[in-house]
PDB file of C-alpha atoms in Angstrom:
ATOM      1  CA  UNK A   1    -276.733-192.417 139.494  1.00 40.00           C
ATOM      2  CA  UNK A   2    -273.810-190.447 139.529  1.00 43.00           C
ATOM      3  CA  UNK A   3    -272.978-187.428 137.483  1.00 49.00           C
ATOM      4  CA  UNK A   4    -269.950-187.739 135.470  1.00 45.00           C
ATOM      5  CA  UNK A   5    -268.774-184.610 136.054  1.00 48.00           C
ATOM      6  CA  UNK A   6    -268.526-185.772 139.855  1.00 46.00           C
ATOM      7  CA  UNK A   7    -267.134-189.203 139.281  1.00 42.00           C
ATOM      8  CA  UNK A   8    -264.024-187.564 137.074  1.00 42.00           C
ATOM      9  CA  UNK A   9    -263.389-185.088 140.024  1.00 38.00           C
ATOM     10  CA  UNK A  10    -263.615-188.040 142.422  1.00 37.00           C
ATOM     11  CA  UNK A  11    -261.225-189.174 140.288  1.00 37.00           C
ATOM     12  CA  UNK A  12    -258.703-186.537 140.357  1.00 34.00           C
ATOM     13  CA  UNK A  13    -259.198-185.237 143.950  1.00 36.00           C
ATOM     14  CA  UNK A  14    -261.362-187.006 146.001  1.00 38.00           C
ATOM     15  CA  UNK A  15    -259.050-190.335 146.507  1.00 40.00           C
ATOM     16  CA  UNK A  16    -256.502-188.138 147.887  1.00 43.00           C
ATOM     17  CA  UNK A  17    -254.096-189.136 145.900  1.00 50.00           C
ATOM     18  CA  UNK A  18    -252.985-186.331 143.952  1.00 57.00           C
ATOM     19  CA  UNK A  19    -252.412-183.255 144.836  1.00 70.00           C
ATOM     20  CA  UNK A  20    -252.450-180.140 142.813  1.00 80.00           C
ATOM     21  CA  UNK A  21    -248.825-178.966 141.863  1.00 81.00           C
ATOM     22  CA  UNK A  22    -247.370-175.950 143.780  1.00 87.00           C
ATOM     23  CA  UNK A  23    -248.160-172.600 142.802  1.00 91.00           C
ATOM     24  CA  UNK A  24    -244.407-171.422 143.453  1.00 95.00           C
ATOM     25  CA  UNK A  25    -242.301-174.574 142.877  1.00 97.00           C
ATOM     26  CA  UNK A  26    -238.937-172.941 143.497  1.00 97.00           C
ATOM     27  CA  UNK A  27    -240.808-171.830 146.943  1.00 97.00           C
ATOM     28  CA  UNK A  28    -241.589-175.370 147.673  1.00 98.00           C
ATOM     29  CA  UNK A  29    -238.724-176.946 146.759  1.00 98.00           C
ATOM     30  CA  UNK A  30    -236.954-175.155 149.562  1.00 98.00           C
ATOM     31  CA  UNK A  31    -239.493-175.705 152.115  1.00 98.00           C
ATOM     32  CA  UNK A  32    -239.608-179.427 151.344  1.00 98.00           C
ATOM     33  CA  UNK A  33    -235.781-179.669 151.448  1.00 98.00           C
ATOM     34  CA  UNK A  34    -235.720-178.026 154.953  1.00 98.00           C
ATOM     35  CA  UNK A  35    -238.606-180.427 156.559  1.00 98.00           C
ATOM     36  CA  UNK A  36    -236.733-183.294 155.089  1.00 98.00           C
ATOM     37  CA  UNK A  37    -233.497-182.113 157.008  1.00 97.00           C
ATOM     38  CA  UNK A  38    -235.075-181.597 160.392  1.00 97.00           C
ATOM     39  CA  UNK A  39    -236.471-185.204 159.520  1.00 97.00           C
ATOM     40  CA  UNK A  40    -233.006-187.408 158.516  1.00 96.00           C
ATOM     41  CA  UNK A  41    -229.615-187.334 157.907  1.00 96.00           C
ATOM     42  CA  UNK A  42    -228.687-184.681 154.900  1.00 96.00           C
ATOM     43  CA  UNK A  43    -226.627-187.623 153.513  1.00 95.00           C
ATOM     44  CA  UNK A  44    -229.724-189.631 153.249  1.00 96.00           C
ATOM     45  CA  UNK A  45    -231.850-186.742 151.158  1.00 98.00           C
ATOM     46  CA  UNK A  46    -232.239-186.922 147.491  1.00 98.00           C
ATOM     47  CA  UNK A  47    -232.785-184.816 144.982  1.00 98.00           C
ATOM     48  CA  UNK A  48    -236.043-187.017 144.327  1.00 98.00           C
ATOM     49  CA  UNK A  49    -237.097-187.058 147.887  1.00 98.00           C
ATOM     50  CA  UNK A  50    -237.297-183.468 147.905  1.00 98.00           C
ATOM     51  CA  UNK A  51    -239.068-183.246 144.101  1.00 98.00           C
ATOM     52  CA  UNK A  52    -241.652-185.500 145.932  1.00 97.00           C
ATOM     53  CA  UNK A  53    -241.932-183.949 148.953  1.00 97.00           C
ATOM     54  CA  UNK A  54    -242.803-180.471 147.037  1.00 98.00           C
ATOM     55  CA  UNK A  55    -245.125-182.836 144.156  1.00 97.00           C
ATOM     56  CA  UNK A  56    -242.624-181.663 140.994  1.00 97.00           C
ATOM     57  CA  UNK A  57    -241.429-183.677 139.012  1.00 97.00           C
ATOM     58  CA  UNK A  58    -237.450-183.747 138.633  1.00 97.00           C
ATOM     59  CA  UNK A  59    -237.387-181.470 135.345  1.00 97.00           C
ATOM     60  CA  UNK A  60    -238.644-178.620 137.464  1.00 97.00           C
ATOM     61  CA  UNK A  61    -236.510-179.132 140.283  1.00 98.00           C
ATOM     62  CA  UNK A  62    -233.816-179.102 137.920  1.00 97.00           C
ATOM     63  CA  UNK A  63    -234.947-176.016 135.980  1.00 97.00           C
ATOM     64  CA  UNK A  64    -234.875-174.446 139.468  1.00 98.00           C
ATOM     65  CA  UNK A  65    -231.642-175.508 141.259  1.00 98.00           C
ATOM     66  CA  UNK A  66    -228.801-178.105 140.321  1.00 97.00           C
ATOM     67  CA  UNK A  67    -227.879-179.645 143.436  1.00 97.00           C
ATOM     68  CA  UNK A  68    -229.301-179.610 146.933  1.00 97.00           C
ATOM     69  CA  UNK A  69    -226.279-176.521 148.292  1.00 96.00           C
ATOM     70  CA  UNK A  70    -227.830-174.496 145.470  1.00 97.00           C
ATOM     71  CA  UNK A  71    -231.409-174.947 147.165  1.00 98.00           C
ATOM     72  CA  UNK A  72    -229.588-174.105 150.735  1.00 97.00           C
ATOM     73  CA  UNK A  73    -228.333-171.016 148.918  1.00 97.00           C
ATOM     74  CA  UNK A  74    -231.307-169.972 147.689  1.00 98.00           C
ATOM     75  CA  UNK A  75    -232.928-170.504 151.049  1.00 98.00           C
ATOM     76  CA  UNK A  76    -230.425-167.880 152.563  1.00 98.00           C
ATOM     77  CA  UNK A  77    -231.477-165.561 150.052  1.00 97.00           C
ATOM     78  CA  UNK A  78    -235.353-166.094 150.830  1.00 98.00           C
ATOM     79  CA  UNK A  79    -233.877-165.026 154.901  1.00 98.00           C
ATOM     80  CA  UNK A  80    -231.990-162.128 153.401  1.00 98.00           C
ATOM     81  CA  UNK A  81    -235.308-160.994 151.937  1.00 97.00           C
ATOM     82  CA  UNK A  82    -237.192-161.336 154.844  1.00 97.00           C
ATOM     83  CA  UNK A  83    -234.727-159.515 156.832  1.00 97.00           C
ATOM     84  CA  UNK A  84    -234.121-156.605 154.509  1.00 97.00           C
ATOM     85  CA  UNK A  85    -237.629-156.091 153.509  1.00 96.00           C
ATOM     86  CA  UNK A  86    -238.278-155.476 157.507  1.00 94.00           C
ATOM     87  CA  UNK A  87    -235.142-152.989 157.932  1.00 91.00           C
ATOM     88  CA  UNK A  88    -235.771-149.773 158.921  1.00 89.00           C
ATOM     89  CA  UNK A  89    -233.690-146.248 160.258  1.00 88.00           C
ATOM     90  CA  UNK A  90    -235.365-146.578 163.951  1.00 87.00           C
ATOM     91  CA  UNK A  91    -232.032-147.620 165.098  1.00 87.00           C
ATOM     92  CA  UNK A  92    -229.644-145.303 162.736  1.00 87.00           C
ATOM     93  CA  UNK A  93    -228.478-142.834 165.906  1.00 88.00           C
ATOM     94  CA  UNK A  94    -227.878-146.185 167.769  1.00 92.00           C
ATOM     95  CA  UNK A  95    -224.127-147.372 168.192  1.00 91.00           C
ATOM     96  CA  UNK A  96    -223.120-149.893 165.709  1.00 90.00           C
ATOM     97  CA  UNK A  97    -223.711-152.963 167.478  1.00 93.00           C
ATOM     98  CA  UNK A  98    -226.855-152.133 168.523  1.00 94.00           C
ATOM     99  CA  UNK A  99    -227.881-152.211 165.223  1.00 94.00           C
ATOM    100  CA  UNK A 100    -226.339-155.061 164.183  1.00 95.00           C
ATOM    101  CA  UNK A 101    -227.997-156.747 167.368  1.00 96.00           C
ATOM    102  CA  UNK A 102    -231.308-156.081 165.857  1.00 96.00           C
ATOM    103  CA  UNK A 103    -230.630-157.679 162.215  1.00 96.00           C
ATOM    104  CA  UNK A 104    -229.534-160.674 163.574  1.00 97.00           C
ATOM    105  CA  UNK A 105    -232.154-160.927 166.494  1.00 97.00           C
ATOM    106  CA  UNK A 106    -234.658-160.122 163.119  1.00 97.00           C
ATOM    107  CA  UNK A 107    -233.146-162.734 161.288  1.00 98.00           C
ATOM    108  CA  UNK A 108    -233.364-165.692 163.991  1.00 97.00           C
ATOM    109  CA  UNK A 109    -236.785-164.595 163.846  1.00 97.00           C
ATOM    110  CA  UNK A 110    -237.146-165.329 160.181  1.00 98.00           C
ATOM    111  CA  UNK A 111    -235.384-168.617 160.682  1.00 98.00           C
ATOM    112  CA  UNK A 112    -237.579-169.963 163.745  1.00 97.00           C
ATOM    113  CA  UNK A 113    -239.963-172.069 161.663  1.00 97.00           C
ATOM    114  CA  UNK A 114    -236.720-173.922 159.966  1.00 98.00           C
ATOM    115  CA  UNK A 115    -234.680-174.282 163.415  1.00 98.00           C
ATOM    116  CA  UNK A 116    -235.369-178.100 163.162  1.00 97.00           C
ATOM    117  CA  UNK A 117    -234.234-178.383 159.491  1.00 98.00           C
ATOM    118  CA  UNK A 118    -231.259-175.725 160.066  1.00 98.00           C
ATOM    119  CA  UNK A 119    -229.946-177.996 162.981  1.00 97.00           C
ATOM    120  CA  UNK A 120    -230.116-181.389 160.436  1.00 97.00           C
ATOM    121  CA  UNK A 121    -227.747-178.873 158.199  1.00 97.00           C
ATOM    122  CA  UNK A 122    -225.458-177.736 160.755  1.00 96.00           C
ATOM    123  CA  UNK A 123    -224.513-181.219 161.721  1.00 96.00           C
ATOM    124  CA  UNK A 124    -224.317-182.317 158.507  1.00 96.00           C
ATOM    125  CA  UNK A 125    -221.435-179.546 157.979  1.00 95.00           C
ATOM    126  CA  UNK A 126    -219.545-180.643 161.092  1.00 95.00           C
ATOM    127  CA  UNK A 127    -219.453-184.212 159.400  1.00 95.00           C
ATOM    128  CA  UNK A 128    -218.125-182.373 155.657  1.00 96.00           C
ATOM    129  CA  UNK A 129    -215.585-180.421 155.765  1.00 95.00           C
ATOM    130  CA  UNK A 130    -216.730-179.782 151.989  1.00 94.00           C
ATOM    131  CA  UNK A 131    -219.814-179.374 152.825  1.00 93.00           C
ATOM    132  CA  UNK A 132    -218.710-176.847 155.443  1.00 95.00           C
ATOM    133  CA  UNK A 133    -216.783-174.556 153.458  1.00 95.00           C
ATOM    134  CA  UNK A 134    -219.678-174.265 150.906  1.00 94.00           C
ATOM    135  CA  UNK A 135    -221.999-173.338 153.883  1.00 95.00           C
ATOM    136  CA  UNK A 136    -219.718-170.812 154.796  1.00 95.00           C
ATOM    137  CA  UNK A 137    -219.433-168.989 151.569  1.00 95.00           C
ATOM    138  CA  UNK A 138    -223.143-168.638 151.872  1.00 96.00           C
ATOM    139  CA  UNK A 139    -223.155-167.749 155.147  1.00 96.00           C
ATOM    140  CA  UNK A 140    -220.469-164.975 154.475  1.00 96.00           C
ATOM    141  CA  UNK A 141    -222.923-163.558 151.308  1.00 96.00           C
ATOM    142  CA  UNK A 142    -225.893-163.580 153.828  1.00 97.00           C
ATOM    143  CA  UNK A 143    -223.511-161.338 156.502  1.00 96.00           C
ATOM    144  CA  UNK A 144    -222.528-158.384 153.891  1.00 95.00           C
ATOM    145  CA  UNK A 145    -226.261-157.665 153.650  1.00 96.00           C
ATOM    146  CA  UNK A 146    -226.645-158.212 157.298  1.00 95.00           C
ATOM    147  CA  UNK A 147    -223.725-155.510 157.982  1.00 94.00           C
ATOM    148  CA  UNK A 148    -225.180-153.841 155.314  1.00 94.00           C
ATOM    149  CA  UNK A 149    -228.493-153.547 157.293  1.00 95.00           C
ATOM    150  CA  UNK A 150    -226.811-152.097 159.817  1.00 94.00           C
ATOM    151  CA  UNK A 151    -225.391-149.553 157.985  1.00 92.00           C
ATOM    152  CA  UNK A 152    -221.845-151.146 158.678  1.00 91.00           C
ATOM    153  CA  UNK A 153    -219.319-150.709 156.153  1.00 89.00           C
ATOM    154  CA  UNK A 154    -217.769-154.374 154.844  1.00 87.00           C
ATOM    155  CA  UNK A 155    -215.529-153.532 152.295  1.00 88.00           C
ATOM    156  CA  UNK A 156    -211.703-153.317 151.962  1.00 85.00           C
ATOM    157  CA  UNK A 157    -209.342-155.806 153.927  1.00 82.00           C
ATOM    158  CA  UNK A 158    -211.152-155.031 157.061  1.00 78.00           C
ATOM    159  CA  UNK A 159    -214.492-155.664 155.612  1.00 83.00           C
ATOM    160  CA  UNK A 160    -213.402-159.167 154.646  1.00 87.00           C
ATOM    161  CA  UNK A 161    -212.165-159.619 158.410  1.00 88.00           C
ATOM    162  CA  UNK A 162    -215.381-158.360 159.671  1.00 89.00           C
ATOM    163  CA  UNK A 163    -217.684-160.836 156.937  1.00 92.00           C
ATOM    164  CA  UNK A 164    -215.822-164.333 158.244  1.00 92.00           C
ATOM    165  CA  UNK A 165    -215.701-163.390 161.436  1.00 92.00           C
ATOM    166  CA  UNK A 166    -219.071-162.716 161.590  1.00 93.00           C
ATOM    167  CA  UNK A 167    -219.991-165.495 160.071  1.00 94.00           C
ATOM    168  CA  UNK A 168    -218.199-168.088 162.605  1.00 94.00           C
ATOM    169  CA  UNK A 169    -219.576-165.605 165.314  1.00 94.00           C
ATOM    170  CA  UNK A 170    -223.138-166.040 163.671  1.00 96.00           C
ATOM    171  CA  UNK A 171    -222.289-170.169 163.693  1.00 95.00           C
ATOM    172  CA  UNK A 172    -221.791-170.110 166.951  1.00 96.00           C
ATOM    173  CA  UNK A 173    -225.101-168.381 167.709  1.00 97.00           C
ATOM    174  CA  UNK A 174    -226.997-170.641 166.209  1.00 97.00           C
ATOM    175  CA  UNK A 175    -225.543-173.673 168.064  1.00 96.00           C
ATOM    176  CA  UNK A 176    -226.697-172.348 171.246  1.00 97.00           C
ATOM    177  CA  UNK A 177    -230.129-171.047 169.626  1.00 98.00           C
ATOM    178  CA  UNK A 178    -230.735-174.586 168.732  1.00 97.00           C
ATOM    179  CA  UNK A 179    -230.067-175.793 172.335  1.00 96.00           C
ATOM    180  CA  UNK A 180    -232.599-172.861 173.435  1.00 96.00           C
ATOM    181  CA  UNK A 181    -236.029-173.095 174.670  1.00 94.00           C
ATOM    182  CA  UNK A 182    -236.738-170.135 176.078  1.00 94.00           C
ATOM    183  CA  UNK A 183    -239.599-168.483 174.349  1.00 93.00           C
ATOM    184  CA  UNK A 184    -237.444-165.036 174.850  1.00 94.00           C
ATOM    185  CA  UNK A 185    -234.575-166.508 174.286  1.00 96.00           C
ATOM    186  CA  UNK A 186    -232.354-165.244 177.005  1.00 97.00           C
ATOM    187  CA  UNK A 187    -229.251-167.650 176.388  1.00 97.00           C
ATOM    188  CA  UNK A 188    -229.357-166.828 172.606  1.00 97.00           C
ATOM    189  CA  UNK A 189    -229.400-162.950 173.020  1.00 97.00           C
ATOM    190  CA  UNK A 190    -226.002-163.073 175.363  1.00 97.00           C
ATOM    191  CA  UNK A 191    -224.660-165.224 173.598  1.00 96.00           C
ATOM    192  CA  UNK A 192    -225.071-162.982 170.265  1.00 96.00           C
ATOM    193  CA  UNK A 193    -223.950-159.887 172.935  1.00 95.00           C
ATOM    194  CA  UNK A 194    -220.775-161.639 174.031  1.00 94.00           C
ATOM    195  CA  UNK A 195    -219.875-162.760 169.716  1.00 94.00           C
ATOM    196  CA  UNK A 196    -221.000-159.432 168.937  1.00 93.00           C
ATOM    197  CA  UNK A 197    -218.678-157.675 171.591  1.00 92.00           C
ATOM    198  CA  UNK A 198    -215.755-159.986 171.089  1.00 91.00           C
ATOM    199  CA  UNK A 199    -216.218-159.471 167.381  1.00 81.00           C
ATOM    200  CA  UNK A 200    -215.899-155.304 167.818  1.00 79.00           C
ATOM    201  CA  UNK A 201    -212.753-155.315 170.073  1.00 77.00           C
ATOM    202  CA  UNK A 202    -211.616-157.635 167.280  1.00 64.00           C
ATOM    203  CA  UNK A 203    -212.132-154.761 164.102  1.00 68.00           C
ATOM    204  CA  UNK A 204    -211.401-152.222 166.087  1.00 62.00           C
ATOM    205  CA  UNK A 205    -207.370-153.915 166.475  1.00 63.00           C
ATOM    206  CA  UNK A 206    -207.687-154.564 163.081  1.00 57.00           C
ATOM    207  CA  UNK A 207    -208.580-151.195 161.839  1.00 54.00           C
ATOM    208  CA  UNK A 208    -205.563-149.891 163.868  1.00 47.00           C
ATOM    209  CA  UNK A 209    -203.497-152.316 162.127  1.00 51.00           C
ATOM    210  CA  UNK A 210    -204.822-151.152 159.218  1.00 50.00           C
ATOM    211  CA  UNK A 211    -203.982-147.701 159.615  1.00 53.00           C
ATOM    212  CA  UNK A 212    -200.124-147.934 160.819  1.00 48.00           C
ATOM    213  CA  UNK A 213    -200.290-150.959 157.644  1.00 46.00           C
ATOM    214  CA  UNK A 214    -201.375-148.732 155.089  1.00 50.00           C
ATOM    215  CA  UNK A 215    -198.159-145.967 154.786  1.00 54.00           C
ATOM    216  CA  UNK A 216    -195.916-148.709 154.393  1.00 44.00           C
ATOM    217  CA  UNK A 217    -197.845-150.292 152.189  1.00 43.00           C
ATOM    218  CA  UNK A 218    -198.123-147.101 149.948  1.00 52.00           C
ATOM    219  CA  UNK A 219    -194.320-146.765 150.220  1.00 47.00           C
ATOM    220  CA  UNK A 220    -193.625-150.381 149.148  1.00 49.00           C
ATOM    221  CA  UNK A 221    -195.461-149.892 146.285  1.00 56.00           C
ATOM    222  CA  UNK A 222    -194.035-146.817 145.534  1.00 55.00           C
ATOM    223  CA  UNK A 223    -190.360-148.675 145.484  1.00 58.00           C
ATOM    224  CA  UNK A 224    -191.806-151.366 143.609  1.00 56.00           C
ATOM    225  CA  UNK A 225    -193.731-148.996 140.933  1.00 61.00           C
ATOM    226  CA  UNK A 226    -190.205-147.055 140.654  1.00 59.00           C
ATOM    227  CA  UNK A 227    -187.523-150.154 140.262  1.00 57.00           C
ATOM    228  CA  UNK A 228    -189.837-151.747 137.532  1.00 56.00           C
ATOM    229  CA  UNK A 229    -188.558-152.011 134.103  1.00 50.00           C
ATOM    230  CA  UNK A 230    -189.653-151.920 130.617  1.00 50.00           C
ATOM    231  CA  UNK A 231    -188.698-155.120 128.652  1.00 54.00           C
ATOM    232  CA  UNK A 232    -186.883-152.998 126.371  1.00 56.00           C
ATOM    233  CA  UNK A 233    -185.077-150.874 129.288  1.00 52.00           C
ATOM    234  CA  UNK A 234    -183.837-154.081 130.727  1.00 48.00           C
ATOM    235  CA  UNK A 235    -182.531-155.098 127.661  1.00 54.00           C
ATOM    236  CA  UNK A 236    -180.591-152.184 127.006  1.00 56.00           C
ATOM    237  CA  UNK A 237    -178.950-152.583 129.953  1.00 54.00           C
ATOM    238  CA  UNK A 238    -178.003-155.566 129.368  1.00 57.00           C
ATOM    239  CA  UNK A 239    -176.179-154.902 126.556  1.00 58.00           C
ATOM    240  CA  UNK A 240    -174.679-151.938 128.276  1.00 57.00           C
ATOM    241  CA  UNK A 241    -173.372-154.065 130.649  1.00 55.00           C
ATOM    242  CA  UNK A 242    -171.865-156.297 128.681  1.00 60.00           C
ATOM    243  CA  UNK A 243    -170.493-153.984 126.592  1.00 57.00           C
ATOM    244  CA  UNK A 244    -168.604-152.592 129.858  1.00 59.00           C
ATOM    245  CA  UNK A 245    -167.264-155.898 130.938  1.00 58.00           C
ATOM    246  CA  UNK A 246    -165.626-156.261 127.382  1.00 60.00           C
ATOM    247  CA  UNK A 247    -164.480-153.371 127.059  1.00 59.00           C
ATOM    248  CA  UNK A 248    -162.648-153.766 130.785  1.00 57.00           C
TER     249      UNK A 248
END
């Protein structure tokens, strides 16, 4: 005889199949959307293929995220997270891009269990040029707080030069970490050394440009601040010029 308490949870559970619903949906939203991409074409993903493959239903994926970029975004975040939670001032007397050096290394850590999924994306952005330029905008949020973890200053003209080219530096990384099997990952490391060198003979031009820029930039704007004119001052002299070619 069996109890009926037991045949309802066989039921439920013991067929296998249904499972019980995510604790953290937005959390498993993302990490289906990720194994999906390291298993076919992003093209080929749905929004319902990844509701399935994290057992919600599509109401809650859509009370979560609107689109599969805004689950790639939030993914970034989740790194960001990850890698800020872990910074620390060990390396604060070390030179700039030794610091910087660390984040990132700390961050490809963070990203190892993905590297399958994170390769599906990267070739899907080579294929979208639409596609690509969203990626980058997210890519270019994730660097402030990654110069920001370095204690590296990303603001101004010259911060905006340092946040996209790090960005295309950090893209290029990546393609060669997702080539690399080393488990110390020598190839990746100089790789990051050689963007990350490039990168600071790059800002250090541009903050020179900067500096001889910025005087004649303050005096051009001085000129321009002094030959503006009121509405009303310009149409006075109007009038006072045509007043002196009649009276001539």
């Amino acid at each position: 005889m069996v109890d009926k308490n037991d045949s309802d949870e066989t039921a439920e559970f013991g067929a296998g199949e249904l499972t019980p619903a995510p604790q953290d949906p937005k959390n498993a939203i993302i990490e289906a959307l990720l194994e999906l991409a390291g298993e076919r074409n992003w093209e080929d993903i749905t929004i319902s293929d990844v509701a399935t493959r994290a057992n919600v239903s599509l109401s809650t994926f859509r009370e979560f995220f609107p689109s599969k970029g805004a689950v790639l975004a939030a993914f970034s975040r989740k790194i960001d997270r990850i890698v800020l939670d872990g910074t620390t001032d060990d390396l604060i007397g070390e030179p700039a891009k030794e610091r910087l050096f660390d984040v990132l290394m700390r961050r490809l850590d963070a990203l190892a269990p993905y590297k399958l999924g994170l390769e599906g994306v990267s070739d899907w952005a080579k294929r979208d040029p639409l596609g690509a330029a969203a990626l980058n905008k997210v890519v270019v949020n994730s660097m402030r707080f990654m110069l920001e973890a370095a204690s590296i200053d990303s603001e101004g003209v010259v911060g905006g030069l340092k946040l996209q080219g790090l960005a295309l530096a950090w893209l290029r990384v990546l393609s060669v970490w997702f080539r690399d099997e080393d488990l110390g990952l020598a190839a990746t490391m100089a790789e990051l050394d050689r963007e990350l060198t490039r990168g600071g003979h790059f800002v250090e031009r541009a903050e020179d440009l900067n500096r001889l820029a910025s005087p004649l930039f303050s005096l051009a704007r001085a000129l321009f601040e002094r030959r503006r004119v009121s509405p009303d001052g310009y149409r006075r002299r109007s009038s006072e010029a045509r007043d002196e070619r009649a009276a001539s």
